Short mmCIF file of C-alpha atoms and ligand atoms in Angstrom, two decimals:
data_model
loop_
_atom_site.label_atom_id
_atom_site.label_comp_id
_atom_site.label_asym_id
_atom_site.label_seq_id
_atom_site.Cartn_x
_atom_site.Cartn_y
_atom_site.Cartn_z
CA UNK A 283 -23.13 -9.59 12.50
CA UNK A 284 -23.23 -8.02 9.22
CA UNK A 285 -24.23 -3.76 8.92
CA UNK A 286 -26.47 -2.64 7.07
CA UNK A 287 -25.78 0.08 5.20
CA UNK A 288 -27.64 3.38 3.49
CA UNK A 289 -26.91 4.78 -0.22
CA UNK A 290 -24.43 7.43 0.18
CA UNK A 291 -24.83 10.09 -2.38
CA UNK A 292 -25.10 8.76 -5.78
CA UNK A 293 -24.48 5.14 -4.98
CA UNK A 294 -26.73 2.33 -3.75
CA UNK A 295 -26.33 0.55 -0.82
CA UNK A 296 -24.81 -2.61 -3.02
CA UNK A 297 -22.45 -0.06 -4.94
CA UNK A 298 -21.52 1.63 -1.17
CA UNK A 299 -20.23 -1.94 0.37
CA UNK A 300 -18.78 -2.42 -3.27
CA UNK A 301 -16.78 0.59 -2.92
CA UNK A 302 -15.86 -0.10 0.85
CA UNK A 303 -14.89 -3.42 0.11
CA UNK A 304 -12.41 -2.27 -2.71
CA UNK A 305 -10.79 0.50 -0.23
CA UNK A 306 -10.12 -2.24 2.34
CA UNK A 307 -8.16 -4.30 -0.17
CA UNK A 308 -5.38 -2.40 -0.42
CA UNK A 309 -2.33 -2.80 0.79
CA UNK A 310 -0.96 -1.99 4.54
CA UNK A 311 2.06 -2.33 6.38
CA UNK A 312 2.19 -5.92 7.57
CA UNK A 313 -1.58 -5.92 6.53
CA UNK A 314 -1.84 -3.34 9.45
CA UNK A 315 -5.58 -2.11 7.79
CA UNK A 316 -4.95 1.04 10.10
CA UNK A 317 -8.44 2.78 8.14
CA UNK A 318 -11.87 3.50 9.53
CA UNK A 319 -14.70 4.19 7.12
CA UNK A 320 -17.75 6.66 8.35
CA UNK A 321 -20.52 6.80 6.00
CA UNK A 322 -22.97 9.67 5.86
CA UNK A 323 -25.84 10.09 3.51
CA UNK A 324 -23.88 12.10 1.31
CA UNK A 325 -19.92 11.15 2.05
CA UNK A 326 -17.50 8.44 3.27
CA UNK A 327 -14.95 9.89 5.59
CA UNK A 328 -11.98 7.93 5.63
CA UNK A 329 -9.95 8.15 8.97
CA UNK A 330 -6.90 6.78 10.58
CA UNK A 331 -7.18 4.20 12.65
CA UNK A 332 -4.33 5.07 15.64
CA UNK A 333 -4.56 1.87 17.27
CA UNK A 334 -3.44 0.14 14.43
CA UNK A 335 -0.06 1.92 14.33
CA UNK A 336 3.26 0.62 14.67
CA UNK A 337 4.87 2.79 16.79
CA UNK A 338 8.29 1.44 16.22
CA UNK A 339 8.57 0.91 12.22
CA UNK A 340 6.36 3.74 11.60
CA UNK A 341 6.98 6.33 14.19
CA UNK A 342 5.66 9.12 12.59
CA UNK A 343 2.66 7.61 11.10
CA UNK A 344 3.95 7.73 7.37
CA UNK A 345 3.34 4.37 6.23
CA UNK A 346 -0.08 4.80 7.82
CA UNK A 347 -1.24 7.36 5.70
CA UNK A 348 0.77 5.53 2.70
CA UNK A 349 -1.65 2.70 3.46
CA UNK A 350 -4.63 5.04 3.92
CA UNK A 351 -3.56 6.80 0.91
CA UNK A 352 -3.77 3.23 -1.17
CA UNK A 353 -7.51 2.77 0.10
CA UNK A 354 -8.52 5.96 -1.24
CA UNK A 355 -7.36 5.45 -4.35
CA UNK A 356 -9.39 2.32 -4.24
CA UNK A 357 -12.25 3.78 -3.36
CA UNK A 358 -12.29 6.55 -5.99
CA UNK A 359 -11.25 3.82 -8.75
CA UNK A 360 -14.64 1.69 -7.38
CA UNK A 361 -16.90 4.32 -7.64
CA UNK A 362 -15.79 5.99 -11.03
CA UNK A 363 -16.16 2.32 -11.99
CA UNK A 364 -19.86 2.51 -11.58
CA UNK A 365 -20.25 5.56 -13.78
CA UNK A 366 -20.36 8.14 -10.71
CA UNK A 367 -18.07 11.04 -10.19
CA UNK A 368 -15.90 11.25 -6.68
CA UNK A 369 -15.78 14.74 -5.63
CA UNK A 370 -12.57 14.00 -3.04
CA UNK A 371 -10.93 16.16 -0.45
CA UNK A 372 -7.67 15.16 1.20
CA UNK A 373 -7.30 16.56 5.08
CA UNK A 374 -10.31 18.47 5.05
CA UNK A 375 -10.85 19.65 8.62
CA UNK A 376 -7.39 21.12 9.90
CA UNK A 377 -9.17 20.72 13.63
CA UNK A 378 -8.88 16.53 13.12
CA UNK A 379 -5.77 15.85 11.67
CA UNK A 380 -6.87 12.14 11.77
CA UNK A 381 -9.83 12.84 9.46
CA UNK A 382 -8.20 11.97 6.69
CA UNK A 383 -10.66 12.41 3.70
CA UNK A 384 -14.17 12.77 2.14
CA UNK A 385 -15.09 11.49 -0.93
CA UNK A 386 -18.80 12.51 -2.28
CA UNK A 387 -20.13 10.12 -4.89
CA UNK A 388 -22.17 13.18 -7.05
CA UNK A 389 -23.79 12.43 -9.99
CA UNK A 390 -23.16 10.40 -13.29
CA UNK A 391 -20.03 10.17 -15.72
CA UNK A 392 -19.71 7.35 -18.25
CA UNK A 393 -16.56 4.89 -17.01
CA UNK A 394 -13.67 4.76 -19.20
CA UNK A 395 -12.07 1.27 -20.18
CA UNK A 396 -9.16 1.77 -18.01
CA UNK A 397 -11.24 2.61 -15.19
CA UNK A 398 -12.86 -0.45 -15.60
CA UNK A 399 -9.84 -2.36 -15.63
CA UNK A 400 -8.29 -0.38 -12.88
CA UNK A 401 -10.72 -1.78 -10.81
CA UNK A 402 -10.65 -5.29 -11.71
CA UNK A 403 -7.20 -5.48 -10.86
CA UNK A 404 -7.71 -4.13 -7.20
CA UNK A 405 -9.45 -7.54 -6.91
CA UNK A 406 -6.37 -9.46 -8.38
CA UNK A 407 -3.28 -7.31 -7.33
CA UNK A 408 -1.31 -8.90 -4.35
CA UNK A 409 1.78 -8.48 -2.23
CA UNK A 410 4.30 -11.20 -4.37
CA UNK A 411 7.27 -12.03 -2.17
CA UNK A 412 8.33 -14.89 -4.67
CA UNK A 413 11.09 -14.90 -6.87
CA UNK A 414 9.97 -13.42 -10.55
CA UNK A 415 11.02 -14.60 -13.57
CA UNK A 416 13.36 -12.84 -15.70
CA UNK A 417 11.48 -10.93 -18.30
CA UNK A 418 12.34 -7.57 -19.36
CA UNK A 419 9.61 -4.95 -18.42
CA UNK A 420 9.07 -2.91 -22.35
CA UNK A 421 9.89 0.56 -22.28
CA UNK A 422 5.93 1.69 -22.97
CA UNK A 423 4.74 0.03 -19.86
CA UNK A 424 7.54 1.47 -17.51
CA UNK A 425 6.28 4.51 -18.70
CA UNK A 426 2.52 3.72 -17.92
CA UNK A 427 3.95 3.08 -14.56
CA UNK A 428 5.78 6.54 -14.08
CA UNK A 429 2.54 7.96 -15.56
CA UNK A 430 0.40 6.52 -13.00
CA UNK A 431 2.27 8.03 -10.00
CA UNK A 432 2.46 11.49 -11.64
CA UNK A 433 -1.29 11.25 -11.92
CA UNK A 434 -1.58 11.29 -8.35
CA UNK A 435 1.04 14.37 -7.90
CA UNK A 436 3.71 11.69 -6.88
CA UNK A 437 6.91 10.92 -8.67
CA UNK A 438 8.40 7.00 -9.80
CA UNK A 439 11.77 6.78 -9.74
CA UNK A 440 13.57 3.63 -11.21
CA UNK A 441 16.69 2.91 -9.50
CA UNK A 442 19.82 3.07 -12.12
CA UNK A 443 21.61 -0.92 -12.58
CA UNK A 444 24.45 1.40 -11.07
CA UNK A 445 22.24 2.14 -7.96
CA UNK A 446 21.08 -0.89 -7.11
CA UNK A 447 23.95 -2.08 -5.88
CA UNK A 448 24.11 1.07 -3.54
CA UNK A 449 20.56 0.42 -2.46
CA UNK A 450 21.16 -3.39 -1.60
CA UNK A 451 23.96 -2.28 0.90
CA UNK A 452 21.02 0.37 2.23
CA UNK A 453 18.65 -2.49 2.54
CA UNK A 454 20.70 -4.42 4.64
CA UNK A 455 22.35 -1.77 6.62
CA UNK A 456 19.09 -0.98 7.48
CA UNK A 457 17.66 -4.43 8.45
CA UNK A 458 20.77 -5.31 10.71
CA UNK A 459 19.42 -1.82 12.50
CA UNK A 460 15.80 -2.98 12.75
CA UNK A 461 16.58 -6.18 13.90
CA UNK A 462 19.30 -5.10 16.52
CA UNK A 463 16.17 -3.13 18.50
CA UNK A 464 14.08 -5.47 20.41
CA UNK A 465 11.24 -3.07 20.32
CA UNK A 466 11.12 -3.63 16.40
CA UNK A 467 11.73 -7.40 17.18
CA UNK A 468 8.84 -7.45 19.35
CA UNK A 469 6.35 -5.60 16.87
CA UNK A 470 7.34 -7.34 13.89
CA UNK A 471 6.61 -10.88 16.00
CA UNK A 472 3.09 -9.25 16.95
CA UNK A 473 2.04 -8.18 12.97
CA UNK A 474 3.50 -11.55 10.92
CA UNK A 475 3.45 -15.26 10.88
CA UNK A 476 0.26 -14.99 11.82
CA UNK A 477 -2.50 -18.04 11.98
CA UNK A 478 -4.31 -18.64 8.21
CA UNK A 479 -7.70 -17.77 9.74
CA UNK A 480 -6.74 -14.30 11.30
CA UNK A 481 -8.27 -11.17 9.72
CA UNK A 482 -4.94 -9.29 9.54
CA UNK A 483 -1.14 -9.06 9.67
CA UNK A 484 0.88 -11.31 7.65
CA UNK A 485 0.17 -15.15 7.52
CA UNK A 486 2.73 -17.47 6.53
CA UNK A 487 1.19 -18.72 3.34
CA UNK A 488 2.10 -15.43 1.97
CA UNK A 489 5.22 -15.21 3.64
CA UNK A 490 7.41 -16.37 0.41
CA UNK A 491 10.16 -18.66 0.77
CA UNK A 492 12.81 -18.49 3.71
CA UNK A 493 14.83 -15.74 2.73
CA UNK A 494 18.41 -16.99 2.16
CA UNK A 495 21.26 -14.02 4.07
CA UNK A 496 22.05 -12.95 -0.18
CA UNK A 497 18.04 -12.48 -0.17
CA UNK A 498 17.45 -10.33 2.83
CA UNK A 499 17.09 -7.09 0.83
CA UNK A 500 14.43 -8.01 -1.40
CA UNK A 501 12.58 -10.27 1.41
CA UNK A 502 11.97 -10.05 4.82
CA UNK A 503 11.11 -12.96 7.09
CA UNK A 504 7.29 -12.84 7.67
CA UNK A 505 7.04 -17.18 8.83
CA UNK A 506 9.07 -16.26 12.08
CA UNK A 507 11.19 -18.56 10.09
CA UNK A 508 8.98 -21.60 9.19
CA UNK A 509 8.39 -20.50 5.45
CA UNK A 510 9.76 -23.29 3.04
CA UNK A 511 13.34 -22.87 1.98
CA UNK A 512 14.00 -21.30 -2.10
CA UNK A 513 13.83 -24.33 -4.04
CA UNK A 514 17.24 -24.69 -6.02
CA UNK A 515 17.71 -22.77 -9.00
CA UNK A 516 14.22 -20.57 -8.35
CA UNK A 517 16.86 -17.66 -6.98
CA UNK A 518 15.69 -13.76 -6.97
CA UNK A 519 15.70 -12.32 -10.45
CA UNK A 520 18.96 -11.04 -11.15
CA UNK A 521 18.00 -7.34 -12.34
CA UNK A 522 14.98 -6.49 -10.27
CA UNK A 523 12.83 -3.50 -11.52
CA UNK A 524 13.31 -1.26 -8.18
CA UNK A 525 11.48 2.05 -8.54
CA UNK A 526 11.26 4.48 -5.47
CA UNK A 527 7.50 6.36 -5.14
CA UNK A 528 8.79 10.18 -3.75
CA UNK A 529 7.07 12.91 -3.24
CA UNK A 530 8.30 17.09 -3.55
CA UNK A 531 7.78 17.33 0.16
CA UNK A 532 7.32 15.07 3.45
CA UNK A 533 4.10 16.56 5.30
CA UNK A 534 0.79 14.39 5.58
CA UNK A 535 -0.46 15.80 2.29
CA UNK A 536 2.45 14.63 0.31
CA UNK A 537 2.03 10.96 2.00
CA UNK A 538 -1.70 10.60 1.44
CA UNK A 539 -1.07 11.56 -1.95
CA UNK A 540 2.17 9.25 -2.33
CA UNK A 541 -0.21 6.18 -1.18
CA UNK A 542 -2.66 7.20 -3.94
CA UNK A 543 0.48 7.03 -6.28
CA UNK A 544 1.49 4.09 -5.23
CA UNK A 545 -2.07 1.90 -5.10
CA UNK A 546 -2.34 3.62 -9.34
CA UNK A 547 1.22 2.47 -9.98
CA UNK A 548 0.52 -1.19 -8.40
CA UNK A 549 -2.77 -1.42 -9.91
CA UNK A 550 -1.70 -0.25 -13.49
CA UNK A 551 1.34 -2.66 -12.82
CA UNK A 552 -1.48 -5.64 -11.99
CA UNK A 553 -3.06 -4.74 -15.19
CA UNK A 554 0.08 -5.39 -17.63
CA UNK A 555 0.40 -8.73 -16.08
CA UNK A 556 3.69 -7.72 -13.22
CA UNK A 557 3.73 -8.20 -9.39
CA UNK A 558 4.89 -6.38 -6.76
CA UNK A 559 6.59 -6.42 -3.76
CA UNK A 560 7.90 -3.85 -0.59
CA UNK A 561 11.36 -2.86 0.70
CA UNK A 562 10.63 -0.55 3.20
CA UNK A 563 13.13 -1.52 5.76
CA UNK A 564 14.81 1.81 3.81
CA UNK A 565 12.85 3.92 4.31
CA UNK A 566 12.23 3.23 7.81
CA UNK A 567 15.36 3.72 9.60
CA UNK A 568 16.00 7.74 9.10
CA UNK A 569 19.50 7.37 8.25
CA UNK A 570 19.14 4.70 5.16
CA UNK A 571 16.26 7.02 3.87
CA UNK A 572 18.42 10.10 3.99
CA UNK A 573 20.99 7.92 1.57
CA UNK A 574 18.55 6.66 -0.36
CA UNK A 575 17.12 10.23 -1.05
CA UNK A 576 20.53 11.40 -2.10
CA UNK A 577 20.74 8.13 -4.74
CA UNK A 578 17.34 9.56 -6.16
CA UNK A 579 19.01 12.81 -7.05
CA UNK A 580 18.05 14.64 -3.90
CA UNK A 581 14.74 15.92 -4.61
CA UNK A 582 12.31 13.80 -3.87
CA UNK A 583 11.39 12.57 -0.59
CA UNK A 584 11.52 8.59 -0.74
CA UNK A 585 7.44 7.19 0.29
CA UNK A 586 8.06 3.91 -0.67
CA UNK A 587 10.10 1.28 -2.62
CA UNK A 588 8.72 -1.35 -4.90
CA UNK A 589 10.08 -3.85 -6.94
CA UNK A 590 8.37 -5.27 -10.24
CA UNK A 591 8.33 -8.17 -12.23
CA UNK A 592 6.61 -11.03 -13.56
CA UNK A 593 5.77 -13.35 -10.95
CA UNK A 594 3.67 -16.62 -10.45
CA UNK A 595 0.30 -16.54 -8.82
CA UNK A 596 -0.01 -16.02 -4.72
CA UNK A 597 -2.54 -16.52 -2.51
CA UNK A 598 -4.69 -13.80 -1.59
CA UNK A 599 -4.00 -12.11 1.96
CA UNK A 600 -6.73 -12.10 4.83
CA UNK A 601 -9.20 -8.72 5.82
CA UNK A 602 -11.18 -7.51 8.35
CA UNK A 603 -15.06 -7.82 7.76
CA UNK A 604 -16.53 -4.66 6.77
CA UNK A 605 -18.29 -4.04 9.64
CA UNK A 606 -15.59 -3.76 11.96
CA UNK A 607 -13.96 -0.59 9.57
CA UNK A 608 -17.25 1.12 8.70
CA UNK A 609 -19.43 3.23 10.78
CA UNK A 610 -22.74 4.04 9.65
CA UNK A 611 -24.35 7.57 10.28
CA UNK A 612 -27.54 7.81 8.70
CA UNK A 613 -27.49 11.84 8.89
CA UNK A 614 -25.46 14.00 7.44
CA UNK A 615 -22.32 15.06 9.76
CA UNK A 616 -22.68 18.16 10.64
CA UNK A 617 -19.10 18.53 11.49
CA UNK A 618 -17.66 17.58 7.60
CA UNK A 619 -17.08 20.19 5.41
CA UNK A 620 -18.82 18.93 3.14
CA UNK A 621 -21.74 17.15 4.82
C1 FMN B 234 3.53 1.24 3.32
C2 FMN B 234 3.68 -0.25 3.11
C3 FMN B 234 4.88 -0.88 3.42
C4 FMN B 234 5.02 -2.25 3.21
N1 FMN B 234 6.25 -2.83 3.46
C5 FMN B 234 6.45 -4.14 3.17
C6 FMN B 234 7.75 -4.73 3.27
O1 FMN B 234 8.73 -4.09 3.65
N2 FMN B 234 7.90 -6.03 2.89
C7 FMN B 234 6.86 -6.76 2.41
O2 FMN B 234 7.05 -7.91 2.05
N3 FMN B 234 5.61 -6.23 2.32
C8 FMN B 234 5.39 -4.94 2.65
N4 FMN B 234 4.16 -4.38 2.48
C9 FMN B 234 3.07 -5.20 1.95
C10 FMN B 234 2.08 -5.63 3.04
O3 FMN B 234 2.65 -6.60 3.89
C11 FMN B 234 0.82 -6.16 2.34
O4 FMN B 234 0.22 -5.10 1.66
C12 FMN B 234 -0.19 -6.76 3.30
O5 FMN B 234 0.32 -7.91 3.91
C13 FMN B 234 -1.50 -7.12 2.57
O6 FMN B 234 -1.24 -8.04 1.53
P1 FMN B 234 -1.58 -7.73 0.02
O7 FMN B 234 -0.76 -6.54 -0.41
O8 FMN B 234 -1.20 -8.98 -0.73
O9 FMN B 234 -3.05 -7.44 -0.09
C14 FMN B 234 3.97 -3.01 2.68
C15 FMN B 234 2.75 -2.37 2.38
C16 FMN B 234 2.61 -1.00 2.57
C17 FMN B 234 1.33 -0.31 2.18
#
């Protein structure tokens, strides 16, 4: 059954669900959607859903609140969209960790162009795991793309044609250690190849081709092996665009924010025509991130990698209904800061 919902703050009711339904199209570890919405007459509280954790892969919860972080974004971009300001405040009650931000929609402020346009392309930016073709990304736009992260206090870091070959022996040193543990056998089986009408994880329509053994860094297996095999001569580009999202340090803060940074720099990518797609297997297995930090130049703690190009169109992937993510209160909560 569908909820109804109340205005919160300056939005309508429409404009609320509007908002909600942007935050719950972003991306998530194997379309994990580990977020729970509470909306107040004031605020949306955005909290992590535990039970949609992958305690293997993500151990520590970071590619939770990467995911959470990406929503957020969303939901800011939607509601600036509509001419109102978002008055946001990452981790705002140290006494629930797990509450992990409000957002007030206050009052009006005229949208700018590219706010506009940042939020059309949440609607149109998807998970590619297709070969791309070879075009050159122009020097102006990988700079709109560094730009983005830094907006959201996060760093992009391109990885040199001298590192990638480093980071391709990462990739796979890594995967041979994910898939040697049954335990990460068993919970990537659970999350992918899942049915076309399920409301999460990874179906195999968007699966991308069987990955041949020389593709395994830049695609892992989501069909459980049923995908259809690379057609000849549509190999992986040649010179990927791999650029690593990092942040200055590794608590929850810096990973909520790195999500933000990450949604911005896949949005603003959407919106000069490139795709996207994950290699996280890195920066899941502690050893492989800890070389993979030192490639970077040390500094930056490695949130997530992405590589970017031009690819063909892909069908969108699945989400929960909004009711089953939102809550509605139709008082203020007492308990948020800023209820
Ligand atoms: C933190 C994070 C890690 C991810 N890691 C991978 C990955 O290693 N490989 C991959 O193909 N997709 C990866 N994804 C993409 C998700 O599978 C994808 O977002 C999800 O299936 C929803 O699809 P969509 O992005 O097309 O909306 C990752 C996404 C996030 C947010």
């Amino acid at each position: 059954m569908d909820i109804t919902l109340n205005p919160v703050g300056s939005l309508s009711a429409e404009q609320a669900r509007g908002a909600l339904a942007a935050a719950t199209a972003a991306p998530s570890l194997h379309n994990s959607q580990p977020w729970r919405f509470r909306c107040t007459a004031s605020t949306f509280e955005l909290h992590a859903d535990l039970s949609r954790a992958m305690p293997v892969a993500d151990p520590d919860h970071r590619e939770l609140l990467l995911a959470c972080g990406a929503a957020l974004l969303n939901l800011t971009v939607a509601i600036r969209a509509q001419g109102v300001y978002p008055d946001v405040r990452l981790l705002p009650s140290p006494d629930r960790p797990w509450l992990l931000a409000t957002v007030r929609p206050q009052g009006t402020r005229r949208a700018t162009p590219v706010e506009r346009r940042l939020d059309d392309a949440i609607r149109r930016r998807r998970t590619n795991r297709r070969p791309f073709l070879d075009g050159v990304i122009t020097e102006p736009v990988r700079t709109e793309l560094r730009r983005a992260a830094e907006a959201e206090r996060s760093w992009l870091a391109p990885v040199s044609p001298t590192g990638l070959a480093r980071l391709r022996d990462l990739v796979s040193r890594a995967h041979d250690i994910q898939q040697q543990d049954p335990a990460f056998r068993a919970e990537w089986v659970w999350w992918t190849a899942r049915e076309d009408d399920a409301h999460d994880g990874v179906p195999r329509r968007s699966a991308g081709p069987l990955p041949e053994p020389q593709d395994r860094w830049v695609l892992r297996d989501f069909s459980a092996g049923q995908a259809r095999p690379r057609v000849n001569g549509k190999d992986f580009e040649a010179d990927p665009l791999i650029a690593v999202v990092g942040s200055f340090h590794d608590l929850p803060l810096a990973r909520l924010q790195a999500g933000q940074a990450m949604q911005r720099v896949l949005l603003t990518a959407t919106l000069n025509g490139l795709s996207a797609s994950f290699l996280s297997q890195v920066v899941e297995v502690p050893e492989t991130r800890k070389q993979l930090r030192e490639l970077i130049g040390g500094g930056l703690w490695p949130q997530a990698v992405l590589r970017i190009g031009y690819g063909s169109p892909v069908p969108r992937t699945p989400r929960r209904p909004i009711q089953d993510v939102v809550e509605v209160s139709a008082e203020p909560n007492p308990a948020s800061p800023v209820g």
